[in-house]
Amino acid sequence: MDFVKGQLVRSKAGRDKTRTFAVLDVEGGMLILADGTHRSVDRPKRKKIRHVAPTATVLGNELLKSDQPLSDAIKAYDAEHPF
């Protein structure tokens, strides 16, 4: 599966298991992720592609620019799609 900027993914492994993140960038086999709460846009997390589950939801670029809109969008997604 190809990941795109703004796509929401859920972590399958690690201490952040089941947490939802937004893809900020794709670098080879790694994704650059942020959630606006624990991982800010300024300090994104690097995670291997095999450790995340993709979703069909893709956020717009305007939501990826700062933490608060990103966090609000992820909370709304989690409320509609509980894990």
Coordinates of N, CA and C in Angstrom, one line a residue, residues 3-77:
F3 N 1.4 5.1 1.0 CA 0.9 6.1 1.9 C 1.0 7.5 1.3
V4 N 0.1 8.3 1.6 CA 0.1 9.7 1.1 C 0.1 10.7 2.3
K5 N 0.6 11.9 2.0 CA 0.7 12.9 3.0 C -0.8 13.2 3.5
G6 N -1.0 13.3 4.8 CA -2.3 13.6 5.3 C -3.1 12.3 5.7
Q7 N -2.7 11.2 5.2 CA -3.4 9.9 5.5 C -3.4 9.6 7.0
L8 N -4.5 9.2 7.6 CA -4.5 8.7 9.0 C -4.1 7.3 9.0
V9 N -3.3 6.9 10.0 CA -2.8 5.5 10.2 C -3.0 5.2 11.7
R10 N -3.1 3.9 12.0 CA -3.1 3.5 13.4 C -1.9 2.7 13.7
S11 N -1.3 2.9 14.8 CA -0.1 2.2 15.2 C -0.5 0.8 15.6
K12 N 0.3 -0.2 15.1 CA 0.1 -1.6 15.5 C 1.1 -2.2 16.5
A13 N 2.2 -1.4 16.7 CA 3.2 -1.9 17.6 C 3.9 -0.7 18.3
G14 N 4.5 -1.1 19.5 CA 5.2 -0.1 20.3 C 4.3 0.4 21.4
R15 N 4.9 1.4 22.2 CA 4.2 1.9 23.3 C 3.0 2.8 22.9
D16 N 3.0 3.2 21.6 CA 1.9 4.0 21.1 C 0.8 3.1 20.4
K17 N 0.8 1.8 20.6 CA -0.1 0.9 20.0 C -1.5 1.4 20.1
T18 N -2.3 1.3 19.0 CA -3.7 1.7 18.8 C -3.9 3.3 18.7
R19 N -2.8 4.1 18.8 CA -2.9 5.5 18.7 C -3.0 5.9 17.2
T20 N -3.8 6.9 16.9 CA -4.0 7.4 15.5 C -3.0 8.5 15.2
F21 N -2.4 8.5 14.1 CA -1.4 9.5 13.6 C -1.8 9.9 12.2
A22 N -1.3 11.1 11.8 CA -1.3 11.6 10.5 C 0.0 11.5 9.8
V23 N 0.1 11.1 8.6 CA 1.4 11.0 7.9 C 1.8 12.4 7.4
L24 N 2.9 12.8 7.8 CA 3.5 14.1 7.4 C 4.4 13.9 6.2
D25 N 5.1 12.8 6.1 CA 6.0 12.5 5.0 C 6.3 11.0 4.9
V26 N 6.7 10.6 3.7 CA 7.1 9.2 3.6 C 8.6 9.2 3.1
E27 N 9.5 8.5 3.8 CA 10.9 8.4 3.5 C 11.3 6.9 3.4
G28 N 11.3 6.4 2.2 CA 11.6 5.0 2.0 C 10.6 4.1 2.7
G29 N 11.1 3.3 3.7 CA 10.3 2.4 4.4 C 9.8 3.0 5.7
M30 N 10.0 4.3 5.9 CA 9.6 4.9 7.2 C 8.6 6.0 6.9
L31 N 7.7 6.2 7.9 CA 6.7 7.3 7.9 C 7.1 8.3 8.9
I32 N 6.8 9.6 8.6 CA 7.0 10.6 9.6 C 5.6 11.0 10.0
L33 N 5.3 10.8 11.3 CA 4.0 10.9 11.9 C 3.8 11.9 13.0
A34 N 2.7 12.5 13.1 CA 2.3 13.4 14.2 C 0.9 13.2 14.5
D35 N 0.5 13.5 15.8 CA -0.9 13.5 16.2 C -1.3 14.8 16.8
G36 N -0.5 15.8 17.0 CA -0.8 17.1 17.5 C -0.9 17.1 19.0
T37 N -0.9 16.0 19.7 CA -1.0 15.9 21.2 C 0.3 15.4 21.8
H38 N 0.6 14.1 21.6 CA 1.8 13.6 22.1 C 3.0 13.8 21.2
R39 N 2.8 13.8 19.9 CA 3.8 14.1 18.9 C 3.4 15.3 18.1
S40 N 4.0 16.4 18.3 CA 3.7 17.6 17.6 C 4.2 17.6 16.2
V41 N 3.7 18.5 15.4 CA 4.2 18.7 14.1 C 5.6 19.1 14.0
D42 N 6.1 19.8 15.0 CA 7.5 20.2 15.1 C 8.4 19.1 15.6
R43 N 7.9 18.1 16.3 CA 8.7 16.9 16.7 C 8.0 15.6 16.3
P44 N 8.0 15.4 15.0 CA 7.3 14.2 14.5 C 8.0 12.9 14.9
K45 N 7.3 11.8 14.8 CA 7.8 10.4 15.1 C 8.1 9.7 13.8
R46 N 9.2 9.0 13.8 CA 9.5 8.1 12.6 C 9.1 6.7 13.0
K47 N 8.3 6.1 12.1 CA 7.8 4.7 12.4 C 7.9 3.9 11.1
K48 N 8.3 2.6 11.2 CA 8.3 1.8 10.0 C 6.9 1.5 9.5
I49 N 6.8 1.4 8.2 CA 5.5 1.2 7.5 C 4.8 -0.1 8.0
R50 N 5.6 -1.1 8.3 CA 5.0 -2.4 8.7 C 4.4 -2.3 10.1
H51 N 4.6 -1.2 10.9 CA 4.1 -1.1 12.2 C 2.9 -0.2 12.3
V52 N 2.3 0.1 11.1 CA 1.1 0.9 11.1 C 0.0 0.3 10.3
A53 N -1.2 0.5 10.6 CA -2.4 0.1 9.7 C -3.0 1.3 9.1
P54 N -3.1 1.3 7.7 CA -3.6 2.4 7.0 C -5.1 2.5 7.2
T55 N -5.6 3.8 7.0 CA -7.1 4.0 7.0 C -7.4 4.7 5.7
A56 N -8.6 4.8 5.3 CA -9.0 5.4 4.1 C -9.1 6.9 4.2
T57 N -9.0 7.5 5.4 CA -9.2 8.9 5.6 C -7.9 9.7 5.3
V58 N -8.0 10.7 4.5 CA -6.9 11.6 4.2 C -7.3 13.0 4.6
L59 N -6.4 13.7 5.4 CA -6.7 15.1 5.9 C -6.1 16.0 4.9
G60 N -6.7 17.2 4.8 CA -6.2 18.3 4.0 C -4.9 18.9 4.5
N61 N -4.1 19.5 3.7 CA -2.9 20.1 4.1 C -3.0 21.2 5.1
E62 N -4.1 21.9 5.1 CA -4.3 23.0 6.1 C -4.4 22.4 7.5
L63 N -4.8 21.2 7.7 CA -4.9 20.6 9.0 C -3.5 20.1 9.5
L64 N -2.6 19.9 8.6 CA -1.3 19.4 9.0 C -0.3 20.5 9.4
K65 N -0.7 21.7 9.3 CA 0.3 22.8 9.6 C 0.5 23.2 11.0
S66 N -0.5 22.9 11.9 CA -0.3 23.2 13.3 C -1.0 22.1 14.1
D67 N -0.7 22.0 15.4 CA -1.1 20.9 16.3 C -2.5 20.9 16.6
Q68 N -3.1 22.0 16.9 CA -4.5 22.0 17.4 C -5.5 21.5 16.3
P69 N -5.5 22.0 15.1 CA -6.4 21.5 14.1 C -6.1 20.0 13.8
L70 N -4.9 19.5 13.8 CA -4.6 18.1 13.6 C -5.1 17.3 14.8
S71 N -4.9 17.7 16.0 CA -5.4 17.0 17.1 C -7.0 16.9 17.1
D72 N -7.6 18.0 16.8 CA -9.1 18.0 16.7 C -9.6 17.0 15.6
A73 N -8.9 17.0 14.5 CA -9.3 16.1 13.4 C -9.1 14.6 13.8
I74 N -8.0 14.3 14.5 CA -7.8 12.9 14.9 C -8.8 12.5 16.0
K75 N -9.1 13.4 16.9 CA -10.1 13.1 17.9 C -11.5 12.8 17.3
A76 N -11.8 13.6 16.3 CA -13.1 13.4 15.6 C -13.1 12.1 14.9
Y77 N -12.0 11.7 14.2 CA -11.9 10.4 13.6 C -12.0 9.3 14.6

